[in-house]
Amino acid sequence: MKLTDSVQYIKGVGPKKKAELNKLGIATVYDLLTYFPRTYEDQSVLTRIADLHAGEVATVSGTIVNLHEQSGRRGLSILTAFLNDGTGMLQVTWFNQKYLKNKLKIGRRVFVSGKPTYAYGGQGAFAMSQLHYFQVLDKGEQPEGLCGILPVYPANERLNQKFFRTLLQEVLKEDLELPEMIPESICRAYHLLGRREALQAVHFPENGEELKKARYRLAFSELYLIQCGLLLLKKQSQETSLGIRFQPNGELVQKVYKSLPFTLTHDQQQTWQEICRDMERPVTMRRLVQGDVGSGKTVIAMLALVKAVENGWQGAMMAPTEILASQHYENLSAKLTPFGTRVGFLSGHLTPKQRREMYEAIAAHEVDIVIGTHALIQKDVHFARLGLVITDEQHRFGIAQRAELEKKGCHVPDVLVMTATPIPRTMTLTVYGDLDVSLIKQQPPGRQPIRTFVRRPDRRELIYNYVRSQIEAGRQAYVVCPLIEMNEESDLPSAEEVYDELRWGIFRGIPCGLVHGRLPAAEKERVMQEFYENKIKLLVSTTVIEVGVNVPNASIMVIEHAERFGLAQLHQLRGRIGRGPYASYCILVSEGKTENARERLKIMAETNDGFKLAEEDLRLRGPGQFFGSLQHGLPDLKIARVPEDIDILLAAHKAAEATLRSKGDLDFIRPALMLQYKEKFAHIMET
Ligand code: ADP
Ligand code: MG
């Protein structure tokens, strides 16, 4: 049996099961083998019946003291046994397993494992059906030992645990073609289990030690392959002769640079120099600029775009939201049009005619810089001479999308990625393993630090009166309401409610606006535009304002239900204020019901350092939530967990570096890379 064979070829999989498996993304034998257990049940520990808890999986051993057989509707056979272990009675039910009649006899000893429920009207206090495992001992037979650790799969009503266990046992029995995909030198150096052993053991481990080794090996190979892919990508773009060699800065760049109303900070200057150096080399630039909100990344992006234009190339800048894209567009076109640079805008919300015209202008090189949303990577967009691609807040885009944009030019355009998410260094390896990193740590001078307060909801009137006084002094304010990702529906009214409450209450007579993700794009834009132009003074919003909105006159922000946000997110939100010369205030409104919530908000009040907050967030909320947004950029990981497996990641990264130095090893892994990450790394494979 081959890994690429359809699951249909496995014993026990008919068309129906096949369809169900496909729904879970399992099409091939390989998919099934890498459908890893969610967790494991340790069956080697017995629970006394008296100690069972409803809903908690347990293994019990008892003697059959009573038996029932019933036939239900449509010939359904129901076997019920009552087990006694001296501490209590458990009722166990089997459906449609007539063959068990010969085995289940009063007086026999049985081991069962499953989730107990309360038994109604039965003889025992608890009942079990849909057993995860059972074993009936014949008279005089010794227990062969419990089966130890059992895998628990992400299952559903149609495909249950037992189905998966049987199926995987079936597949692992087969004579599978499972070629080793990690070079021998690496396997040896990192003491890795063989691939076959690891797969066997991850599904059916003999003991905890073996499971650990198997998991290590599988997580390692997963991360290793990704690292190899990323490093290859980098190497390839460095070696390609298609990279553009931009000239040293000329008149246009210098004029724009001089027109800036401020001098660049030291970090900005350094980043700019790094970018110039990259762009002037004949290899393709792949650089990540990481800088806290408000640290001034956009200016750097603009200079890089101008440099591309000066050299006769086009530049593209992609932003994750319509609002942000149009803000960048306005900002850049206002600054650059006076120098004769033609800036265009492209988004999904243009009319078909506008869009067609923009496509034509791009193809005819009638625009120099195009700013837009995902619309920039549509099939119909053809650049005449694309020389530089900038993606803002890259973590919102997948690697594949980025690659899509890069493919638009005949030459390989330089790539600059901007992110405000402070990602621990180790993490940049997985997400951005193929990029060089520039850091902008300082904030521009003259910024008033943002003062942050945590207040209870019963102080809202006071808070909002203060906001009103700030508005009367000429400032603008944000009020942010949480939008729960899981259930946007239920939260929508809360932004609306707050909006109504405020504009008819304390803020009567003051122009207020409301934005949230459900508004039609045109309406959202109108409101943002008016806030931008200082026509709207108070903006009630959901997190749609999180990314990049820049209104320097806004100096106060109230965040309702602040405990619902992660620290990193609060920090992003807070970054919307303190962008001008005014003293700025952020007020976190929260009941602070839990210790954890209080602690998190306290940290917010104490520090403005994005990196520190990111680390704290990681510590307090756990990686799942923190990295939720980053996962978009990560290839789907089947077994490795980031950042828990950070050590494995670092080892895998090192191993990948070694592999890249060895031609033999590199050729060895190519088929595996091809098989697993065909789409992601397709353009490496073509060479
Ligand atoms: P980011 O994109 O990193 O969040 P922006 O580029 O939007 O930050 O910059 C935030 C604000 O700071 C903008 O109003 C910008 O004009 C201003 N700014 C950027 N660099 C400097 C600097 N060196 N000195 C003063 N102000 C700056
Ligand atoms: Mg920005």
XYZ file of C-alpha atoms and ligand atoms in Angstrom:
715
model
C 0.000 0.000 0.000
C 1.267 3.440 -0.913
C 0.932 6.613 1.106
C -0.819 8.299 -1.744
C -3.442 5.550 -2.040
C -7.003 6.540 -1.280
C -8.342 5.547 2.131
C -10.870 3.535 0.206
C -8.301 0.772 -0.160
C -8.180 0.207 3.564
C -10.230 -2.644 4.936
C -13.358 -1.316 6.583
C -13.683 1.821 4.507
C -16.637 1.831 2.138
C -17.952 4.760 0.152
C -19.853 6.124 3.160
C -16.921 6.066 5.545
C -14.743 7.397 2.804
C -17.007 10.408 2.407
C -16.973 10.980 6.157
C -13.194 10.731 6.271
C -12.878 13.141 3.388
C -14.918 15.641 5.344
C -12.214 15.537 7.996
C -9.582 16.189 5.359
C -8.481 12.562 5.221
C -8.250 11.449 1.632
C -5.135 9.308 1.482
C -3.373 6.717 3.590
C -0.845 9.388 4.413
C -3.564 11.725 5.664
C -4.819 8.983 7.930
C -1.379 8.163 9.290
C -0.868 11.802 10.121
C -4.276 12.141 11.711
C -2.592 12.240 15.055
C -4.268 11.464 18.370
C -5.566 14.510 20.170
C -4.573 12.942 23.446
C -4.155 9.535 25.062
C -5.938 7.545 27.678
C -3.909 5.714 30.182
C -5.711 2.429 30.628
C -3.169 0.945 32.901
C -4.782 2.527 35.939
C -7.965 0.980 37.283
C -10.673 3.040 38.913
C -12.942 1.632 41.622
C -16.592 1.750 40.594
C -17.345 3.701 43.744
C -14.870 6.368 42.600
C -16.262 6.902 39.097
C -17.267 10.378 37.997
C -19.811 10.995 35.290
C -18.109 12.141 32.112
C -14.583 11.212 33.159
C -13.058 8.425 31.166
C -11.979 5.529 33.357
C -11.102 1.884 33.243
C -12.882 -0.517 35.546
C -12.595 -4.199 36.229
C -15.508 -6.186 37.645
C -17.319 -9.501 37.665
C -20.523 -9.966 35.711
C -23.304 -10.482 38.230
C -26.291 -10.066 35.975
C -27.035 -10.116 32.244
C -29.879 -8.937 30.045
C -30.600 -9.297 26.425
C -33.225 -7.223 24.701
C -34.224 -6.617 21.141
C -34.976 -3.076 20.264
C -36.620 -1.642 17.229
C -35.588 -2.893 13.786
C -33.947 -5.936 15.268
C -31.437 -3.974 17.320
C -29.844 -6.211 19.891
C -29.005 -4.775 23.259
C -26.779 -6.633 25.696
C -26.539 -5.309 29.212
C -24.154 -6.601 31.843
C -23.906 -5.566 35.463
C -20.408 -5.500 36.831
C -19.494 -5.575 40.474
C -16.018 -4.881 41.753
C -16.834 -4.993 45.446
C -17.224 -1.227 45.690
C -20.264 -0.730 43.496
C -22.221 -1.729 40.453
C -21.710 -0.594 36.864
C -24.152 -1.140 34.052
C -22.487 -1.789 30.707
C -24.362 -1.858 27.421
C -23.371 -3.186 24.018
C -25.472 -2.542 20.968
C -25.697 -4.972 18.092
C -22.850 -7.178 19.155
C -24.657 -10.489 19.341
C -21.441 -12.417 19.032
C -20.575 -11.301 22.552
C -23.363 -13.472 23.922
C -21.023 -16.422 24.044
C -18.350 -14.516 25.905
C -20.384 -12.547 28.396
C -21.338 -15.007 31.119
C -22.242 -14.447 34.716
C -19.174 -14.852 36.886
C -16.668 -13.753 34.226
C -14.265 -10.955 34.781
C -14.378 -7.977 32.437
C -12.251 -4.903 31.873
C -14.047 -1.936 30.388
C -12.967 1.548 29.581
C -15.196 4.452 28.683
C -17.062 7.487 29.854
C -19.506 6.721 32.670
C -22.893 8.411 32.749
C -25.511 8.288 35.501
C -27.711 5.219 35.222
C -31.388 5.893 35.464
C -33.495 3.131 36.864
C -30.746 0.592 36.503
C -29.139 -1.445 39.196
C -25.890 0.455 39.188
C -25.258 4.086 39.898
C -23.300 4.449 36.650
C -23.661 3.187 33.132
C -21.241 2.863 30.268
C -21.863 2.325 26.597
C -19.727 3.066 23.554
C -16.755 1.583 25.270
C -13.337 2.707 24.267
C -12.010 -0.701 25.077
C -13.035 -3.918 26.730
C -11.680 -7.324 27.454
C -13.617 -10.333 28.731
C -11.608 -13.003 30.515
C -12.450 -16.646 30.006
C -12.714 -18.816 33.042
C -9.355 -19.152 34.666
C -7.757 -16.786 32.144
C -5.291 -14.265 33.474
C -5.642 -10.689 32.315
C -3.099 -10.128 29.562
C -2.396 -6.776 31.037
C -4.361 -3.779 30.017
C -3.539 -2.383 26.675
C -1.740 0.549 28.216
C -1.968 3.860 26.466
C -4.755 4.287 23.980
C -4.968 7.050 21.386
C -7.893 9.445 21.433
C -8.635 10.911 18.007
C -10.568 13.975 17.028
C -13.647 11.882 16.293
C -17.338 12.546 15.767
C -20.658 10.705 16.005
C -20.214 9.070 12.638
C -16.570 8.182 13.007
C -15.915 7.198 16.579
C -12.781 6.353 18.527
C -13.142 2.691 17.899
C -13.363 3.243 14.178
C -10.161 5.247 14.106
C -8.312 2.838 16.330
C -9.284 -0.139 14.252
C -8.522 1.661 11.027
C -5.081 2.765 12.120
C -4.277 -0.673 13.411
C -5.316 -2.007 10.044
C -3.121 0.445 8.152
C -0.117 -0.070 10.360
C -0.377 -3.817 9.827
C -0.069 -3.254 6.089
C 3.156 -3.514 4.230
C 3.407 0.235 3.822
C 5.887 2.013 1.650
C 7.257 4.439 4.174
C 10.550 5.739 2.898
C 12.623 7.638 5.417
C 12.482 11.308 4.582
C 15.123 12.692 6.884
C 18.736 12.253 5.815
C 20.604 9.630 7.776
C 23.156 12.135 9.053
C 20.372 14.110 10.704
C 18.605 11.042 12.108
C 21.848 10.005 13.702
C 22.857 13.407 15.002
C 19.485 13.988 16.646
C 18.833 10.400 17.747
C 15.575 10.229 15.882
C 13.324 7.204 15.799
C 12.757 5.770 12.367
C 9.725 7.037 10.538
C 7.820 3.780 10.640
C 8.535 3.154 14.310
C 7.523 6.690 15.137
C 4.227 6.443 13.321
C 3.460 3.112 14.931
C 4.328 4.432 18.358
C 2.507 7.712 18.098
C -0.732 5.854 17.470
C -0.148 2.849 19.698
C 2.608 3.597 22.169
C 3.823 0.856 24.459
C 4.620 3.337 27.153
C 5.071 6.999 27.869
C 8.746 7.021 27.024
C 8.160 5.606 23.590
C 5.376 8.064 22.950
C 7.635 10.929 23.808
C 10.312 9.759 21.412
C 7.779 9.231 18.656
C 6.288 12.661 19.119
C 9.738 14.226 19.118
C 10.665 12.544 15.905
C 7.439 13.498 14.139
C 7.422 17.082 15.354
C 11.072 17.353 14.422
C 10.561 16.109 10.905
C 7.590 18.378 10.424
C 9.447 21.482 11.543
C 12.626 20.398 9.824
C 10.948 20.129 6.463
C 9.342 23.526 6.837
C 12.663 25.019 7.826
C 14.326 23.404 4.841
C 11.617 24.840 2.631
C 12.011 28.317 4.047
C 15.779 28.235 3.864
C 15.652 26.961 0.314
C 13.331 29.775 -0.558
C 15.790 32.228 0.840
C 18.754 30.596 -0.818
C 17.018 30.481 -4.124
C 16.113 34.114 -4.059
C 19.663 34.959 -3.151
C 21.090 32.962 -5.990
C 18.671 33.902 -8.657
C 20.055 36.206 -11.271
C 16.594 37.686 -11.547
C 17.050 39.905 -8.511
C 16.959 43.594 -9.203
C 19.974 45.772 -8.592
C 18.660 49.174 -7.640
C 20.933 52.189 -7.991
C 22.211 54.184 -5.021
C 19.775 56.838 -3.923
C 19.287 59.582 -6.456
C 17.513 62.878 -6.605
C 13.952 61.682 -6.113
C 14.699 59.663 -2.991
C 16.707 62.507 -1.574
C 13.985 65.046 -2.251
C 11.322 62.918 -0.612
C 13.619 62.179 2.292
C 14.234 65.890 2.800
C 10.541 66.642 2.617
C 9.824 64.576 5.702
C 8.629 66.843 8.494
C 10.933 65.091 10.974
C 14.281 63.390 11.099
C 14.306 59.627 11.239
C 15.059 57.990 14.545
C 18.267 56.047 14.858
C 16.463 52.730 14.413
C 14.577 54.036 11.409
C 17.826 55.207 9.830
C 19.446 51.898 10.413
C 16.489 50.022 8.955
C 16.492 52.332 5.952
C 20.192 51.675 5.404
C 19.650 47.938 5.631
C 16.896 48.187 3.068
C 19.020 50.308 0.718
C 21.861 47.855 0.994
C 19.547 44.930 0.237
C 17.926 46.698 -2.670
C 21.218 47.725 -4.227
C 22.513 44.167 -4.242
C 21.635 42.011 -7.222
C 19.985 39.430 -4.985
C 16.395 39.688 -4.002
C 15.644 41.459 -0.741
C 13.533 39.523 1.729
C 13.348 41.603 4.829
C 11.027 41.821 7.795
C 10.700 45.157 9.564
C 9.472 44.621 13.048
C 8.507 47.703 14.981
C 6.051 48.514 17.693
C 2.905 50.410 16.765
C 3.679 54.010 15.973
C 7.398 53.418 15.620
C 7.270 54.801 12.108
C 7.390 51.858 9.742
C 5.197 53.463 7.132
C 7.710 56.205 6.353
C 10.335 53.592 5.722
C 7.970 51.703 3.456
C 7.327 54.891 1.542
C 11.037 55.600 1.047
C 11.603 52.081 -0.223
C 8.744 52.458 -2.689
C 10.191 55.750 -3.906
C 13.537 54.080 -4.388
C 11.915 51.468 -6.580
C 10.144 54.152 -8.577
C 13.308 56.160 -9.016
C 14.852 53.123 -10.645
C 12.012 52.821 -13.103
C 10.165 50.039 -11.314
C 6.707 49.788 -9.837
C 6.008 49.198 -6.197
C 3.050 47.500 -4.541
C 1.941 47.765 -0.952
C -0.683 45.430 0.383
C -2.592 46.120 3.587
C -4.871 43.741 5.457
C -7.935 45.982 5.577
C -9.707 48.368 3.290
C -9.474 51.152 5.841
C -5.784 50.790 6.315
C -5.103 50.492 2.616
C -7.013 53.651 1.838
C -5.278 55.473 4.638
C -1.883 54.468 3.297
C -3.050 55.513 -0.130
C -4.073 58.966 0.988
C -0.993 59.435 3.038
C 1.368 58.378 0.270
C -0.377 60.073 -2.591
C -0.461 63.357 -0.673
C 3.261 63.122 0.000
C 4.416 61.777 -3.352
C 2.169 63.316 -5.978
C 4.012 66.666 -5.682
C 7.137 64.832 -6.825
C 5.417 63.469 -9.887
C 5.045 59.943 -8.543
C 1.799 58.339 -9.613
C 0.055 56.449 -6.833
C -2.911 54.177 -7.484
C -5.403 52.383 -5.283
C -6.914 48.962 -5.765
C -9.472 47.231 -3.622
C -12.388 44.895 -3.982
C -14.758 47.786 -3.497
C -13.944 49.680 -6.653
C -16.602 49.664 -9.331
C -15.879 47.249 -12.163
C -15.027 50.183 -14.387
C -12.601 51.723 -11.884
C -11.036 48.361 -11.385
C -10.572 47.757 -15.071
C -8.991 51.152 -15.457
C -6.616 50.481 -12.597
C -5.666 47.100 -14.075
C -4.884 48.837 -17.337
C -2.888 51.566 -15.660
C -0.872 48.971 -13.760
C -0.198 46.932 -16.864
C 0.754 50.014 -18.880
C 3.004 51.371 -16.160
C 0.859 54.442 -15.850
C 1.011 54.157 -12.084
C 4.241 53.829 -10.153
C 2.931 52.711 -6.807
C -0.199 50.690 -6.152
C -1.641 50.432 -2.700
C -4.394 48.017 -1.972
C -5.887 45.057 -0.226
C -6.025 41.402 -1.273
C -7.368 42.747 -4.534
C -3.726 43.280 -5.483
C -3.149 39.565 -5.807
C -6.056 38.784 -8.075
C -5.340 36.945 -11.287
C -6.113 39.910 -13.494
C -3.504 42.162 -11.961
C -0.460 42.285 -14.194
C 2.319 44.646 -13.346
C 4.402 46.065 -16.147
C 7.538 46.214 -14.004
C 7.022 45.153 -10.429
C 10.193 45.770 -8.465
C 9.154 45.905 -4.818
C 6.401 44.322 -2.805
C 5.522 45.521 0.653
C 3.028 43.776 2.846
C 1.939 45.556 5.942
C 1.096 43.482 9.010
C 2.229 40.398 7.228
C 0.879 38.098 9.854
C -2.512 38.589 8.319
C -1.345 37.079 5.081
C -0.253 33.588 4.360
C 3.076 32.771 2.858
C 1.259 31.500 -0.196
C -0.423 34.831 -0.749
C 2.844 36.624 -0.500
C 4.326 34.234 -3.008
C 1.365 34.935 -5.241
C 2.203 38.613 -5.336
C 5.865 37.941 -5.900
C 5.029 35.855 -8.908
C 3.373 38.812 -10.597
C 6.585 40.246 -11.919
C 8.927 38.675 -14.434
C 11.867 39.608 -12.294
C 11.677 38.500 -8.713
C 10.673 41.653 -6.875
C 12.234 42.657 -3.609
C 10.089 41.946 -0.606
C 9.582 43.958 2.510
C 7.294 42.803 5.264
C 6.112 45.115 8.023
C 4.801 43.865 11.294
C 3.846 45.502 14.546
C 3.299 42.225 16.320
C 6.229 41.726 18.614
C 7.170 38.190 17.866
C 9.762 36.550 20.044
C 12.919 35.961 18.054
C 12.509 32.219 18.083
C 9.073 32.559 16.610
C 10.243 34.615 13.680
C 12.122 31.508 12.653
C 9.009 29.510 11.985
C 6.853 32.212 10.575
C 9.483 34.195 8.774
C 12.346 31.743 8.550
C 13.194 33.007 5.108
C 13.446 36.680 6.013
C 16.149 38.942 7.391
C 14.991 41.074 10.257
C 15.268 44.806 10.966
C 14.073 46.092 14.285
C 12.675 49.529 15.072
C 12.635 49.649 18.817
C 12.508 53.363 19.609
C 9.481 55.541 19.337
C 9.880 58.883 17.541
C 10.803 61.675 19.922
C 8.270 64.056 21.373
C 5.665 61.389 21.921
C 3.808 61.788 25.121
C 3.713 58.450 26.808
C 0.249 56.983 26.975
C -1.055 56.774 30.501
C -3.195 53.735 31.100
C -5.753 53.266 33.868
C -7.915 50.353 34.881
C -11.371 51.347 36.081
C -14.475 49.499 37.181
C -17.703 49.883 35.197
C -19.377 51.830 38.013
C -17.030 54.692 37.165
C -18.184 54.947 33.591
C -19.981 58.223 34.016
C -16.887 59.853 35.409
C -14.771 58.350 32.686
C -17.006 59.544 29.903
C -17.306 62.994 31.405
C -13.563 63.172 31.247
C -13.617 62.010 27.634
C -16.108 64.764 26.895
C -13.844 67.370 28.432
C -10.980 66.147 26.234
C -13.160 66.422 23.171
C -14.176 69.907 24.183
C -10.474 70.727 24.428
C -10.172 69.798 20.735
C -9.147 66.137 20.887
C -10.853 63.037 19.514
C -11.659 59.791 21.268
C -12.079 56.089 20.605
C -14.419 53.790 22.470
C -13.683 50.141 21.765
C -16.082 47.299 22.457
C -15.050 43.672 22.272
C -15.994 41.549 19.378
C -15.719 37.912 20.250
C -14.393 36.034 17.328
C -16.250 32.863 18.089
C -19.597 34.510 18.235
C -19.626 37.818 16.516
C -23.386 37.804 16.337
C -23.968 38.206 20.024
C -21.516 40.966 20.467
C -22.526 43.224 17.675
C -25.289 44.920 19.613
C -22.873 45.827 22.337
C -20.946 48.230 20.123
C -24.261 49.509 18.853
C -25.704 49.763 22.336
C -22.747 51.688 23.642
C -22.916 53.939 20.623
C -26.582 54.740 21.208
C -26.131 55.128 24.902
C -23.301 57.610 24.440
C -24.566 59.706 21.590
C -27.988 60.227 23.182
C -26.452 60.582 26.636
C -23.235 62.189 27.738
C -22.159 63.032 24.192
C -25.390 64.583 23.001
C -24.528 67.359 20.584
C -21.087 65.913 19.793
C -20.640 64.163 16.425
C -20.247 60.444 17.089
C -19.576 57.587 14.709
C -19.783 53.812 14.759
C -17.680 51.289 12.860
C -17.665 47.536 12.999
C -16.920 44.684 10.682
C -20.512 44.179 9.604
C -21.009 47.613 8.132
C -20.979 47.915 4.356
C -17.493 48.900 3.291
C -18.617 52.254 1.947
C -20.271 53.164 5.245
C -17.239 52.055 7.223
C -15.001 54.135 5.044
C -17.214 57.182 5.277
C -17.167 57.049 9.062
C -13.411 56.502 9.210
C -12.847 59.281 6.750
C -14.920 61.688 8.827
C -13.084 60.697 11.957
C -9.841 61.200 10.110
C -10.984 64.667 9.035
C -11.986 65.500 12.601
C -15.659 65.752 11.657
C -16.484 62.876 13.971
C -15.148 63.441 17.478
C -16.032 60.215 19.188
C -15.658 56.904 17.414
C -17.279 53.791 18.840
C -15.818 50.704 17.250
C -14.926 47.084 17.479
C -11.390 45.897 16.884
C -11.570 46.915 13.232
C -9.514 49.938 14.220
C -6.820 47.712 15.628
C -4.553 47.756 12.650
C -2.749 50.861 11.645
C -5.395 53.565 11.816
C -3.531 56.824 12.212
C -5.314 59.864 13.636
C -2.737 61.872 15.612
C -5.406 64.144 17.089
C -7.038 61.230 18.899
C -5.674 61.217 22.416
C -8.065 59.176 24.500
C -9.352 55.654 24.278
C -11.849 53.814 26.428
C -11.856 50.040 26.107
C -14.986 48.375 27.408
C -14.766 44.821 28.784
C -11.022 45.131 28.493
C -10.511 41.722 30.087
C -11.825 40.124 26.926
C -8.794 41.151 24.917
C -5.329 39.730 24.905
C -2.492 41.967 25.985
C -1.005 42.086 22.524
C -4.341 43.150 21.154
C -4.900 45.781 23.822
C -1.492 47.096 23.014
C -2.322 47.310 19.333
C -5.527 49.107 20.166
C -3.808 51.475 22.527
C -1.310 52.242 19.781
C -4.060 54.193 18.007
C -3.576 57.022 20.490
C -0.436 58.794 21.532
C 0.381 59.423 17.880
C 0.493 63.180 18.145
C 1.943 65.754 20.535
C -0.904 65.433 23.065
C -0.934 63.760 26.430
C -2.854 60.545 25.828
C -4.992 58.354 28.052
C -6.169 54.803 27.753
C -8.878 53.672 30.145
C -9.503 49.980 30.502
C -12.984 49.356 31.834
C -13.320 45.997 33.500
C -14.954 44.273 36.393
C -11.713 42.399 36.825
C -13.550 39.352 38.067
C -10.681 36.919 37.858
C -7.196 37.146 39.231
C -5.760 36.545 35.806
C -7.777 39.376 34.270
C -6.709 41.767 37.003
C -3.099 40.820 36.573
C -3.163 41.247 32.835
C -4.756 44.662 32.987
C -2.360 45.748 35.660
C 0.549 44.905 33.389
C -1.079 46.971 30.652
C -1.188 49.928 32.988
C 2.423 49.428 33.962
C 4.193 49.119 30.648
C 4.111 50.436 27.114
C 6.709 47.992 25.906
C 5.168 45.777 23.235
C 7.759 43.049 23.537
C 7.358 42.793 27.252
C 3.589 42.634 26.868
C 3.873 39.922 24.254
C 5.901 37.798 26.621
C 3.474 38.371 29.462
C 0.570 37.564 27.210
C 2.225 34.354 26.259
C 2.751 33.510 29.884
C -0.746 34.389 31.068
C -2.942 33.313 28.224
C -0.983 30.435 26.865
C 0.249 30.058 23.342
C -2.991 29.013 21.717
C -4.680 32.362 21.993
C -1.588 34.432 21.613
C -0.539 32.802 18.429
C -4.037 32.527 17.096
C -3.498 35.353 14.688
C -0.029 34.246 13.740
C -1.201 30.819 12.695
C -2.365 32.355 9.447
C 1.211 32.719 8.391
C 2.271 29.311 9.595
C 1.962 26.270 7.460
C -0.574 23.958 9.081
C 1.225 22.017 11.730
C -0.054 18.521 12.235
C 1.844 17.526 15.305
C 4.382 20.141 16.315
C 3.126 22.842 18.623
C 4.598 26.274 18.643
C 5.877 27.626 20.902
C 5.799 24.617 23.269
C 8.045 22.751 20.903
C 10.413 25.652 20.601
C 13.391 23.467 21.472
C 12.507 21.061 18.738
C 12.093 24.006 16.414
C 15.542 25.328 17.179
C 17.075 21.899 16.697
C 15.176 21.469 13.442
C 16.340 24.855 12.261
C 19.939 23.952 12.915
C 19.513 20.621 11.194
C 17.976 22.349 8.199
C 20.938 24.686 7.974
C 23.241 21.682 7.892
C 21.120 20.064 5.220
C 21.336 23.112 3.034
C 25.089 22.836 3.072
C 24.994 19.259 1.840
C 23.923 18.694 -1.726
C 23.302 15.017 -1.152
C 21.033 15.608 1.803
C 19.226 18.348 -0.026
C 18.426 16.084 -2.931
C 17.349 13.468 -0.439
C 14.657 15.621 1.133
C 13.285 17.127 -2.051
C 10.691 14.411 -2.670
C 9.353 14.764 0.871
C 9.166 18.524 0.555
C 7.424 18.089 -2.726
C 4.913 15.655 -1.309
C 4.023 17.596 1.779
C 4.354 21.204 0.884
C 3.747 21.175 -2.780
C 1.626 24.266 -2.823
C 3.551 26.223 -0.300
C 6.913 25.755 -1.821
C 5.855 25.070 -5.361
C 8.178 27.583 -6.860
C 11.214 26.038 -5.226
C 10.311 22.701 -6.667
C 10.160 23.978 -10.181
C 13.870 24.579 -10.249
P 3.681 52.434 12.363
O 3.287 52.124 10.949
O 5.010 51.870 12.725
O 2.630 52.073 13.356
P 3.623 55.087 11.400
O 4.593 54.948 10.311
O 2.171 55.100 11.059
O 3.871 53.985 12.486
O 4.031 56.364 12.234
C 3.235 56.850 13.285
C 3.286 58.353 13.298
O 4.588 58.810 13.665
C 2.970 58.973 11.975
O 2.140 60.083 12.192
C 4.336 59.393 11.439
O 4.245 60.521 10.604
C 5.080 59.719 12.715
N 6.529 59.512 12.635
C 7.174 58.509 12.016
N 8.514 58.623 12.161
C 8.740 59.734 12.886
C 9.922 60.381 13.384
N 11.129 59.904 13.150
N 9.760 61.498 14.105
C 8.526 61.986 14.348
N 7.394 61.431 13.926
C 7.474 60.315 13.196
Mg 1.714 50.951 10.105
